[in-house]
Amino acid sequence: MAEIEGLHAENAEQIEALRIKYLSKKGAISALMNDFRNVAPEQKREIGQKLNALKTAATEKLEALKNQYQQEDHIDDSIDLTRPAYPDEVGTRHPLSLVKQEIIDIFARLGFSIAEGPEVEDDWHVYGALNFADDHPARDMQDTFFIQQNPIVVLRSHTSSVQVRTMGQQKPPIRVVCPGRVYRNEAISARAHCFFHQVEGLYIDKNVSFADLKQVLLQFAREMFGPDTQIRLRPSYFPFTEPSAEMDVSCTLCKGKGCSMCKGSGWLEILGCGMVDPNVLEASGIDSKEYTGYAFGMGVERIANLKYRVKDLRLFSENDQRFLDEFEAAH
Ligand code: DAH
């Protein structure tokens, strides 16, 4: 009995060894139980009681050792105060949000504020007030998603609609950028999508000239793509600007020498721009004899493609975690 009381163990294996030694089928207590047959009948009662007491004591002792061990184990291993903390899993911002914010930040530093407007629009704000002729092809079902025909309600196909809203609400001087999602009825492929994002800009004041436009766009291009970036403006046509131009930047990959990204030309087209057509100013109640203005518009996906060399537009809207994680370092 004293032997049992004095038992001692330091880990799970030692406890198991004690169990085998005393309590297993071949253990010491079982052996005593087996010998019980040979005890003289008059002693059976006394010895039987002692044997039972011994077995109970051994079982309890082992149980106690186990509990003690488990408690110690608990204290020792499961709270390790020296372990370094798990790093917090932080999310990443979407590449289009990053690029959009970068564009906005550049223009904010140049004095532009942000204007936003609805994605579901009427014909006036998307086309009418912007000098689109009634039969202009952009008004066609092939280019625009119509929600309703009479009166016409569409998903805006450019954020120039927000320029119209701003001109309706504010008096010049007006200096805004209009970021937002736009929709076009295009077959989805690596190079086109039925929705994408734009940032457009509008500046209206007295004596605003094409030279002002050019200087602001040069500043933008250099902040966005690096201080050595060159720009060139090519004559173009938009219903809402006159004159109109398209702007190229020197290729971000080959720096103008000619490579596969710029198809050998050394230039990459990034935006449309021009002087606001007097008809557009007048349509919004701004006196075109007193005020002039410039406007420009760019696709956020286009800029993001050039900055990060994303080859397939669809990646931007598929939410593939592996793609999104690549922009962690761009924050
Ligand atoms: N709205 C044009 C488009 O979606 C882009 C654009 C070109 C916007 C010239 C402008 C501009 O404000 O002046 O393709």
mmCIF file of C-alpha atoms and ligand atoms in Angstrom:
data_model
loop_
_atom_site.group_PDB
_atom_site.id
_atom_site.type_symbol
_atom_site.label_atom_id
_atom_site.label_comp_id
_atom_site.label_asym_id
_atom_site.label_seq_id
_atom_site.Cartn_x
_atom_site.Cartn_y
_atom_site.Cartn_z
ATOM 1 C CA MET A 1 0.000 0.000 0.000
ATOM 2 C CA ALA A 2 2.773 2.408 0.928
ATOM 3 C CA GLU A 3 4.443 1.536 -2.343
ATOM 4 C CA ILE A 4 1.352 2.628 -4.247
ATOM 5 C CA GLU A 5 1.041 5.857 -2.312
ATOM 6 C CA GLY A 6 4.665 6.757 -3.088
ATOM 7 C CA LEU A 7 4.333 6.327 -6.852
ATOM 8 C CA HIS A 8 5.672 9.119 -8.951
ATOM 9 C CA ALA A 9 5.712 9.949 -12.671
ATOM 10 C CA GLU A 10 6.927 12.841 -14.828
ATOM 11 C CA ASN A 11 5.314 12.285 -18.147
ATOM 12 C CA ALA A 12 2.668 10.329 -20.012
ATOM 13 C CA GLU A 13 4.991 7.407 -20.803
ATOM 14 C CA GLN A 14 5.934 6.933 -17.179
ATOM 15 C CA ILE A 15 2.264 6.957 -16.143
ATOM 16 C CA GLU A 16 1.501 4.339 -18.791
ATOM 17 C CA ALA A 17 4.452 2.231 -17.571
ATOM 18 C CA LEU A 18 3.021 2.323 -14.032
ATOM 19 C CA ARG A 19 -0.415 1.329 -15.304
ATOM 20 C CA ILE A 20 1.084 -1.681 -17.070
ATOM 21 C CA LYS A 21 3.150 -2.598 -14.028
ATOM 22 C CA TYR A 22 0.260 -2.570 -11.536
ATOM 23 C CA LEU A 23 -3.094 -2.574 -13.253
ATOM 24 C CA SER A 24 -2.780 -4.393 -16.599
ATOM 25 C CA LYS A 25 -3.894 -8.027 -16.979
ATOM 26 C CA LYS A 26 -0.340 -9.172 -16.384
ATOM 27 C CA GLY A 27 0.355 -6.527 -13.749
ATOM 28 C CA ALA A 28 1.193 -7.015 -10.071
ATOM 29 C CA ILE A 29 -2.318 -6.442 -8.728
ATOM 30 C CA SER A 30 -3.887 -8.829 -11.235
ATOM 31 C CA ALA A 31 -1.304 -11.419 -10.163
ATOM 32 C CA LEU A 32 -2.376 -11.018 -6.522
ATOM 33 C CA MET A 33 -6.021 -11.324 -7.604
ATOM 34 C CA ASN A 34 -5.184 -14.574 -9.385
ATOM 35 C CA ASP A 35 -3.522 -15.934 -6.245
ATOM 36 C CA PHE A 36 -6.703 -15.162 -4.306
ATOM 37 C CA ARG A 37 -7.960 -18.678 -5.240
ATOM 38 C CA ASN A 38 -5.301 -20.188 -3.002
ATOM 39 C CA VAL A 39 -6.189 -18.163 0.090
ATOM 40 C CA ALA A 40 -7.626 -20.191 2.940
ATOM 41 C CA PRO A 41 -11.429 -19.749 3.235
ATOM 42 C CA GLU A 42 -11.296 -18.182 6.708
ATOM 43 C CA GLN A 43 -8.903 -15.482 5.417
ATOM 44 C CA LYS A 44 -10.757 -14.798 2.180
ATOM 45 C CA ARG A 45 -12.909 -12.004 3.578
ATOM 46 C CA GLU A 46 -10.052 -10.035 5.122
ATOM 47 C CA ILE A 47 -7.618 -10.507 2.250
ATOM 48 C CA GLY A 48 -10.369 -9.824 -0.317
ATOM 49 C CA GLN A 49 -11.100 -6.463 1.262
ATOM 50 C CA LYS A 50 -7.401 -5.580 1.350
ATOM 51 C CA LEU A 51 -6.967 -6.565 -2.289
ATOM 52 C CA ASN A 52 -9.936 -4.439 -3.368
ATOM 53 C CA ALA A 53 -8.638 -1.501 -1.365
ATOM 54 C CA LEU A 54 -5.240 -1.898 -3.022
ATOM 55 C CA LYS A 55 -6.738 -1.950 -6.503
ATOM 56 C CA THR A 56 -8.861 1.130 -5.795
ATOM 57 C CA ALA A 57 -5.866 2.965 -4.327
ATOM 58 C CA ALA A 58 -3.729 2.126 -7.374
ATOM 59 C CA THR A 59 -6.453 3.244 -9.805
ATOM 60 C CA GLU A 60 -6.964 6.505 -7.933
ATOM 61 C CA LYS A 61 -3.249 7.168 -7.674
ATOM 62 C CA LEU A 62 -2.782 6.734 -11.403
ATOM 63 C CA GLU A 63 -5.759 8.967 -12.087
ATOM 64 C CA ALA A 64 -4.278 11.638 -9.813
ATOM 65 C CA LEU A 65 -0.896 11.409 -11.528
ATOM 66 C CA LYS A 66 -2.603 11.761 -14.899
ATOM 67 C CA ASN A 67 -4.520 14.866 -13.790
ATOM 68 C CA GLN A 68 -1.447 16.440 -12.352
ATOM 69 C CA TYR A 69 0.508 15.752 -15.500
ATOM 70 C CA GLN A 70 -2.213 17.155 -17.724
ATOM 71 C CA GLN A 71 -2.405 20.345 -15.695
ATOM 72 C CA GLU A 72 1.331 20.815 -15.837
ATOM 73 C CA ASP A 73 1.239 20.083 -19.520
ATOM 74 C CA HIS A 74 -1.424 22.746 -19.954
ATOM 75 C CA ILE A 75 0.630 25.362 -18.195
ATOM 76 C CA ASP A 76 3.856 24.426 -19.947
ATOM 77 C CA ASP A 77 2.950 24.208 -23.591
ATOM 78 C CA SER A 78 -0.289 25.799 -24.651
ATOM 79 C CA ILE A 79 0.542 29.346 -23.603
ATOM 80 C CA ASP A 80 3.997 30.163 -24.814
ATOM 81 C CA LEU A 81 4.554 33.757 -23.845
ATOM 82 C CA THR A 82 7.799 33.916 -25.788
ATOM 83 C CA ARG A 83 6.212 32.963 -29.121
ATOM 84 C CA PRO A 84 6.217 35.834 -31.678
ATOM 85 C CA ALA A 85 2.751 37.148 -32.519
ATOM 86 C CA TYR A 86 0.973 35.823 -35.607
ATOM 87 C CA PRO A 87 1.120 38.525 -38.318
ATOM 88 C CA ASP A 88 -2.237 40.208 -38.967
ATOM 89 C CA GLU A 89 -3.678 39.238 -42.333
ATOM 90 C CA VAL A 90 -4.436 42.608 -43.925
ATOM 91 C CA GLY A 91 -6.364 42.911 -47.155
ATOM 92 C CA THR A 92 -5.034 44.605 -50.271
ATOM 93 C CA ARG A 93 -6.669 47.332 -52.264
ATOM 94 C CA HIS A 94 -7.837 46.486 -55.764
ATOM 95 C CA PRO A 95 -5.360 47.604 -58.457
ATOM 96 C CA LEU A 96 -8.041 49.748 -60.117
ATOM 97 C CA SER A 97 -8.714 51.512 -56.806
ATOM 98 C CA LEU A 98 -4.987 52.109 -56.386
ATOM 99 C CA VAL A 99 -4.587 53.575 -59.871
ATOM 100 C CA LYS A 100 -7.797 55.593 -59.666
ATOM 101 C CA GLN A 101 -6.635 57.064 -56.354
ATOM 102 C CA GLU A 102 -3.231 57.882 -57.809
ATOM 103 C CA ILE A 103 -4.849 59.728 -60.726
ATOM 104 C CA ILE A 104 -7.146 61.630 -58.363
ATOM 105 C CA ASP A 105 -4.257 62.516 -56.044
ATOM 106 C CA ILE A 106 -2.243 64.014 -58.892
ATOM 107 C CA PHE A 107 -5.133 66.212 -60.029
ATOM 108 C CA ALA A 108 -6.040 67.101 -56.444
ATOM 109 C CA ARG A 109 -2.540 68.529 -56.043
ATOM 110 C CA LEU A 110 -3.205 70.620 -59.157
ATOM 111 C CA GLY A 111 -6.335 72.096 -57.566
ATOM 112 C CA PHE A 112 -9.070 69.799 -58.905
ATOM 113 C CA SER A 113 -11.863 68.580 -56.655
ATOM 114 C CA ILE A 114 -13.874 65.370 -57.109
ATOM 115 C CA ALA A 115 -17.370 65.179 -58.562
ATOM 116 C CA GLU A 116 -19.443 62.026 -58.744
ATOM 117 C CA GLY A 117 -22.767 61.197 -60.329
ATOM 118 C CA PRO A 118 -25.210 58.354 -61.018
ATOM 119 C CA GLU A 119 -24.418 55.370 -63.240
ATOM 120 C CA VAL A 120 -28.014 55.249 -64.471
ATOM 121 C CA GLU A 121 -28.576 58.397 -66.484
ATOM 122 C CA ASP A 122 -30.934 60.145 -68.878
ATOM 123 C CA ASP A 123 -30.143 60.932 -72.504
ATOM 124 C CA TRP A 124 -29.561 64.630 -71.810
ATOM 125 C CA HIS A 125 -26.646 64.141 -69.395
ATOM 126 C CA VAL A 126 -24.918 61.383 -71.375
ATOM 127 C CA TYR A 127 -25.463 62.680 -74.913
ATOM 128 C CA GLY A 128 -27.796 65.643 -75.431
ATOM 129 C CA ALA A 129 -25.932 68.250 -73.387
ATOM 130 C CA LEU A 130 -22.623 67.031 -74.794
ATOM 131 C CA ASN A 131 -23.425 68.010 -78.355
ATOM 132 C CA PHE A 132 -24.009 64.483 -79.691
ATOM 133 C CA ALA A 133 -26.098 64.608 -82.863
ATOM 134 C CA ASP A 134 -29.400 62.697 -82.659
ATOM 135 C CA ASP A 135 -28.063 60.073 -85.035
ATOM 136 C CA HIS A 136 -24.590 59.785 -83.474
ATOM 137 C CA PRO A 137 -23.523 56.112 -83.464
ATOM 138 C CA ALA A 138 -22.744 56.169 -79.704
ATOM 139 C CA ARG A 139 -26.485 56.539 -79.162
ATOM 140 C CA ASP A 140 -26.978 53.220 -80.880
ATOM 141 C CA MET A 141 -28.033 50.072 -79.029
ATOM 142 C CA GLN A 142 -24.789 48.475 -80.155
ATOM 143 C CA ASP A 143 -22.754 50.842 -78.012
ATOM 144 C CA THR A 144 -25.017 51.784 -75.150
ATOM 145 C CA PHE A 145 -27.050 49.737 -72.666
ATOM 146 C CA PHE A 146 -30.594 51.084 -72.714
ATOM 147 C CA ILE A 147 -32.690 50.589 -69.615
ATOM 148 C CA GLN A 148 -35.764 52.371 -70.945
ATOM 149 C CA GLN A 149 -36.720 53.895 -74.293
ATOM 150 C CA ASN A 150 -39.301 56.550 -73.516
ATOM 151 C CA PRO A 151 -38.043 58.674 -71.877
ATOM 152 C CA ILE A 152 -34.571 57.308 -72.549
ATOM 153 C CA VAL A 153 -32.669 55.907 -69.575
ATOM 154 C CA VAL A 154 -29.214 54.389 -70.088
ATOM 155 C CA LEU A 155 -26.211 53.093 -68.200
ATOM 156 C CA ARG A 156 -23.751 55.950 -68.694
ATOM 157 C CA SER A 157 -21.157 55.196 -71.356
ATOM 158 C CA HIS A 158 -18.726 57.842 -70.073
ATOM 159 C CA THR A 159 -18.389 60.004 -66.972
ATOM 160 C CA SER A 160 -18.694 63.143 -69.104
ATOM 161 C CA SER A 161 -22.267 63.017 -67.775
ATOM 162 C CA VAL A 162 -20.874 64.121 -64.423
ATOM 163 C CA GLN A 163 -19.268 67.126 -66.129
ATOM 164 C CA VAL A 164 -22.729 68.100 -67.344
ATOM 165 C CA ARG A 165 -24.179 67.683 -63.858
ATOM 166 C CA THR A 166 -21.385 69.778 -62.363
ATOM 167 C CA MET A 167 -21.886 72.566 -64.919
ATOM 168 C CA GLY A 168 -25.586 72.535 -64.018
ATOM 169 C CA GLN A 169 -24.854 72.887 -60.312
ATOM 170 C CA GLN A 170 -21.785 75.110 -60.050
ATOM 171 C CA LYS A 171 -20.780 78.441 -61.491
ATOM 172 C CA PRO A 172 -17.325 78.895 -63.067
ATOM 173 C CA PRO A 173 -14.552 78.670 -62.139
ATOM 174 C CA ILE A 174 -15.089 74.918 -62.205
ATOM 175 C CA ARG A 175 -12.210 72.508 -61.738
ATOM 176 C CA VAL A 176 -13.258 68.899 -61.176
ATOM 177 C CA VAL A 177 -12.257 65.321 -61.904
ATOM 178 C CA CYS A 178 -15.045 62.772 -62.303
ATOM 179 C CA PRO A 179 -14.055 59.199 -61.461
ATOM 180 C CA GLY A 180 -16.501 56.357 -61.961
ATOM 181 C CA ARG A 181 -17.685 53.195 -63.641
ATOM 182 C CA VAL A 182 -19.040 53.297 -67.172
ATOM 183 C CA TYR A 183 -20.801 50.731 -69.355
ATOM 184 C CA ARG A 184 -20.580 49.827 -73.034
ATOM 185 C CA ASN A 185 -22.279 47.153 -75.023
ATOM 186 C CA GLU A 186 -19.115 45.276 -75.994
ATOM 187 C CA ALA A 187 -18.343 41.579 -76.271
ATOM 188 C CA ILE A 188 -16.090 40.662 -73.344
ATOM 189 C CA SER A 189 -12.528 39.762 -74.325
ATOM 190 C CA ALA A 190 -8.973 40.309 -73.096
ATOM 191 C CA ARG A 191 -9.097 43.830 -74.566
ATOM 192 C CA ALA A 192 -12.693 44.964 -74.057
ATOM 193 C CA HIS A 193 -15.276 44.690 -71.313
ATOM 194 C CA CYS A 194 -18.888 45.708 -70.900
ATOM 195 C CA PHE A 195 -17.892 47.949 -67.995
ATOM 196 C CA PHE A 196 -14.735 49.822 -67.112
ATOM 197 C CA HIS A 197 -13.660 52.909 -65.194
ATOM 198 C CA GLN A 198 -12.850 56.445 -66.222
ATOM 199 C CA VAL A 199 -11.507 59.600 -64.717
ATOM 200 C CA GLU A 200 -12.541 62.691 -66.641
ATOM 201 C CA GLY A 201 -11.498 66.238 -65.933
ATOM 202 C CA LEU A 202 -13.094 69.617 -66.590
ATOM 203 C CA TYR A 203 -11.742 73.111 -66.085
ATOM 204 C CA ILE A 204 -13.811 76.177 -66.938
ATOM 205 C CA ASP A 205 -12.748 79.726 -66.239
ATOM 206 C CA LYS A 206 -11.974 82.959 -68.028
ATOM 207 C CA ASN A 207 -9.090 82.683 -70.533
ATOM 208 C CA VAL A 208 -8.491 78.952 -70.242
ATOM 209 C CA SER A 209 -6.373 77.930 -73.218
ATOM 210 C CA PHE A 210 -5.133 74.827 -74.956
ATOM 211 C CA ALA A 211 -1.668 75.592 -73.541
ATOM 212 C CA ASP A 212 -3.114 75.225 -70.007
ATOM 213 C CA LEU A 213 -4.527 71.838 -70.972
ATOM 214 C CA LYS A 214 -1.231 70.701 -72.402
ATOM 215 C CA GLN A 215 0.737 71.761 -69.343
ATOM 216 C CA VAL A 216 -1.620 70.020 -66.913
ATOM 217 C CA LEU A 217 -1.541 66.819 -68.958
ATOM 218 C CA LEU A 218 2.256 66.891 -69.177
ATOM 219 C CA GLN A 219 2.430 67.291 -65.410
ATOM 220 C CA PHE A 220 0.011 64.400 -64.967
ATOM 221 C CA ALA A 221 1.960 62.127 -67.337
ATOM 222 C CA ARG A 222 5.251 62.806 -65.579
ATOM 223 C CA GLU A 223 3.839 62.191 -62.119
ATOM 224 C CA MET A 224 2.102 59.031 -63.264
ATOM 225 C CA PHE A 225 4.781 57.450 -65.458
ATOM 226 C CA GLY A 226 8.015 59.135 -64.351
ATOM 227 C CA PRO A 227 9.818 62.466 -64.840
ATOM 228 C CA ASP A 228 11.324 61.560 -68.235
ATOM 229 C CA THR A 229 7.937 60.879 -69.824
ATOM 230 C CA GLN A 230 7.201 62.757 -73.056
ATOM 231 C CA ILE A 231 3.710 63.497 -74.383
ATOM 232 C CA ARG A 232 2.332 64.176 -77.828
ATOM 233 C CA LEU A 233 -1.105 65.384 -78.870
ATOM 234 C CA ARG A 234 -2.750 64.166 -82.076
ATOM 235 C CA PRO A 235 -5.783 65.900 -83.597
ATOM 236 C CA SER A 236 -8.966 63.906 -83.029
ATOM 237 C CA TYR A 237 -12.705 64.335 -82.826
ATOM 238 C CA PHE A 238 -15.191 64.312 -79.936
ATOM 239 C CA PRO A 239 -18.638 65.923 -80.163
ATOM 240 C CA PHE A 240 -18.126 67.820 -76.899
ATOM 241 C CA THR A 241 -14.701 69.361 -77.567
ATOM 242 C CA GLU A 242 -13.355 71.577 -80.329
ATOM 243 C CA PRO A 243 -10.521 71.301 -81.088
ATOM 244 C CA SER A 244 -10.082 67.736 -79.839
ATOM 245 C CA ALA A 245 -6.960 65.653 -79.389
ATOM 246 C CA GLU A 246 -5.730 62.294 -78.289
ATOM 247 C CA MET A 247 -2.718 62.153 -76.050
ATOM 248 C CA ASP A 248 0.116 59.621 -76.205
ATOM 249 C CA VAL A 249 2.887 59.132 -73.665
ATOM 250 C CA SER A 250 6.350 57.861 -74.543
ATOM 251 C CA CYS A 251 6.359 54.082 -74.107
ATOM 252 C CA THR A 252 6.820 53.152 -70.448
ATOM 253 C CA LEU A 253 8.677 49.979 -71.414
ATOM 254 C CA CYS A 254 11.152 51.006 -74.136
ATOM 255 C CA LYS A 255 11.183 54.752 -73.319
ATOM 256 C CA GLY A 256 10.304 55.609 -76.905
ATOM 257 C CA LYS A 257 12.691 53.356 -78.783
ATOM 258 C CA GLY A 258 9.992 51.036 -80.071
ATOM 259 C CA CYS A 259 9.010 47.634 -78.642
ATOM 260 C CA SER A 260 6.182 45.097 -78.701
ATOM 261 C CA MET A 261 4.128 47.014 -76.113
ATOM 262 C CA CYS A 262 4.022 50.203 -78.224
ATOM 263 C CA LYS A 263 3.998 48.189 -81.472
ATOM 264 C CA GLY A 264 7.263 49.757 -82.515
ATOM 265 C CA SER A 265 5.940 53.331 -82.445
ATOM 266 C CA GLY A 266 7.494 54.421 -79.135
ATOM 267 C CA TRP A 267 4.131 55.931 -78.071
ATOM 268 C CA LEU A 268 1.123 54.725 -76.067
ATOM 269 C CA GLU A 269 -2.281 56.344 -76.327
ATOM 270 C CA ILE A 270 -3.737 57.156 -72.920
ATOM 271 C CA LEU A 271 -6.501 59.764 -73.135
ATOM 272 C CA GLY A 272 -8.803 62.020 -75.107
ATOM 273 C CA CYS A 273 -9.050 65.762 -74.508
ATOM 274 C CA GLY A 274 -9.894 69.130 -76.001
ATOM 275 C CA MET A 275 -11.361 72.575 -75.509
ATOM 276 C CA VAL A 276 -14.977 72.372 -74.352
ATOM 277 C CA ASP A 277 -17.227 73.057 -77.353
ATOM 278 C CA PRO A 278 -19.111 76.369 -76.896
ATOM 279 C CA ASN A 279 -22.361 74.443 -77.546
ATOM 280 C CA VAL A 280 -21.663 72.340 -74.444
ATOM 281 C CA LEU A 281 -21.105 75.439 -72.288
ATOM 282 C CA GLU A 282 -24.269 77.078 -73.598
ATOM 283 C CA ALA A 283 -26.323 73.885 -73.088
ATOM 284 C CA SER A 284 -25.470 74.126 -69.388
ATOM 285 C CA GLY A 285 -26.176 77.853 -69.185
ATOM 286 C CA ILE A 286 -22.555 79.037 -69.192
ATOM 287 C CA ASP A 287 -21.784 82.070 -71.325
ATOM 288 C CA SER A 288 -19.301 80.834 -73.943
ATOM 289 C CA LYS A 289 -18.218 84.411 -74.736
ATOM 290 C CA GLU A 290 -17.072 84.927 -71.174
ATOM 291 C CA TYR A 291 -15.765 81.475 -70.350
ATOM 292 C CA THR A 292 -13.686 78.814 -72.016
ATOM 293 C CA GLY A 293 -12.649 75.425 -70.711
ATOM 294 C CA TYR A 294 -10.815 72.234 -71.360
ATOM 295 C CA ALA A 295 -11.793 68.631 -70.697
ATOM 296 C CA PHE A 296 -10.057 65.295 -70.780
ATOM 297 C CA GLY A 297 -10.978 61.685 -70.141
ATOM 298 C CA MET A 298 -9.017 58.506 -69.540
ATOM 299 C CA GLY A 299 -9.668 54.829 -68.828
ATOM 300 C CA VAL A 300 -8.396 53.642 -65.452
ATOM 301 C CA GLU A 301 -7.899 50.084 -66.768
ATOM 302 C CA ARG A 302 -5.780 51.443 -69.604
ATOM 303 C CA ILE A 303 -3.478 53.304 -67.203
ATOM 304 C CA ALA A 304 -3.326 50.280 -64.877
ATOM 305 C CA ASN A 305 -2.400 48.038 -67.830
ATOM 306 C CA LEU A 306 0.467 50.306 -68.770
ATOM 307 C CA LYS A 307 1.689 50.685 -65.203
ATOM 308 C CA TYR A 308 1.420 47.036 -64.181
ATOM 309 C CA ARG A 309 1.473 45.316 -67.601
ATOM 310 C CA VAL A 310 -1.783 43.470 -67.062
ATOM 311 C CA LYS A 311 -2.428 41.665 -70.325
ATOM 312 C CA ASP A 312 -6.044 40.643 -69.855
ATOM 313 C CA LEU A 313 -8.731 43.162 -68.851
ATOM 314 C CA ARG A 314 -10.912 40.401 -67.416
ATOM 315 C CA LEU A 315 -8.464 39.878 -64.536
ATOM 316 C CA PHE A 316 -9.667 43.148 -63.019
ATOM 317 C CA SER A 317 -13.152 41.821 -62.390
ATOM 318 C CA GLU A 318 -12.568 38.134 -61.667
ATOM 319 C CA ASN A 319 -11.459 38.553 -58.042
ATOM 320 C CA ASP A 320 -8.732 35.955 -58.343
ATOM 321 C CA GLN A 321 -6.936 36.193 -55.014
ATOM 322 C CA ARG A 322 -3.563 35.341 -56.597
ATOM 323 C CA PHE A 323 -3.863 38.299 -58.975
ATOM 324 C CA LEU A 324 -5.040 40.703 -56.271
ATOM 325 C CA ASP A 325 -2.272 39.664 -53.854
ATOM 326 C CA GLU A 326 0.313 40.782 -56.387
ATOM 327 C CA PHE A 327 -0.569 44.402 -55.634
ATOM 328 C CA GLU A 328 0.185 44.169 -51.914
ATOM 329 C CA ALA A 329 3.510 45.943 -52.392
ATOM 330 C CA ALA A 330 1.942 48.720 -54.491
ATOM 331 C CA HIS A 331 0.267 50.308 -51.443
HETATM 332 N N1 DAH B 1 -15.702 60.738 -73.128
HETATM 333 C C1 DAH B 1 -14.610 60.197 -73.908
HETATM 334 C C2 DAH B 1 -14.727 58.688 -73.975
HETATM 335 O O1 DAH B 1 -15.432 58.128 -73.195
HETATM 336 C C3 DAH B 1 -13.286 60.548 -73.317
HETATM 337 C C4 DAH B 1 -13.093 62.011 -73.374
HETATM 338 C C5 DAH B 1 -12.470 62.588 -74.432
HETATM 339 C C6 DAH B 1 -13.543 62.784 -72.339
HETATM 340 C C7 DAH B 1 -12.278 63.929 -74.486
HETATM 341 C C8 DAH B 1 -13.363 64.162 -72.383
HETATM 342 C C9 DAH B 1 -12.721 64.714 -73.468
HETATM 343 O O2 DAH B 1 -13.787 64.943 -71.427
HETATM 344 O O3 DAH B 1 -12.533 66.030 -73.508
HETATM 345 O O4 DAH B 1 -14.097 58.089 -74.812
#
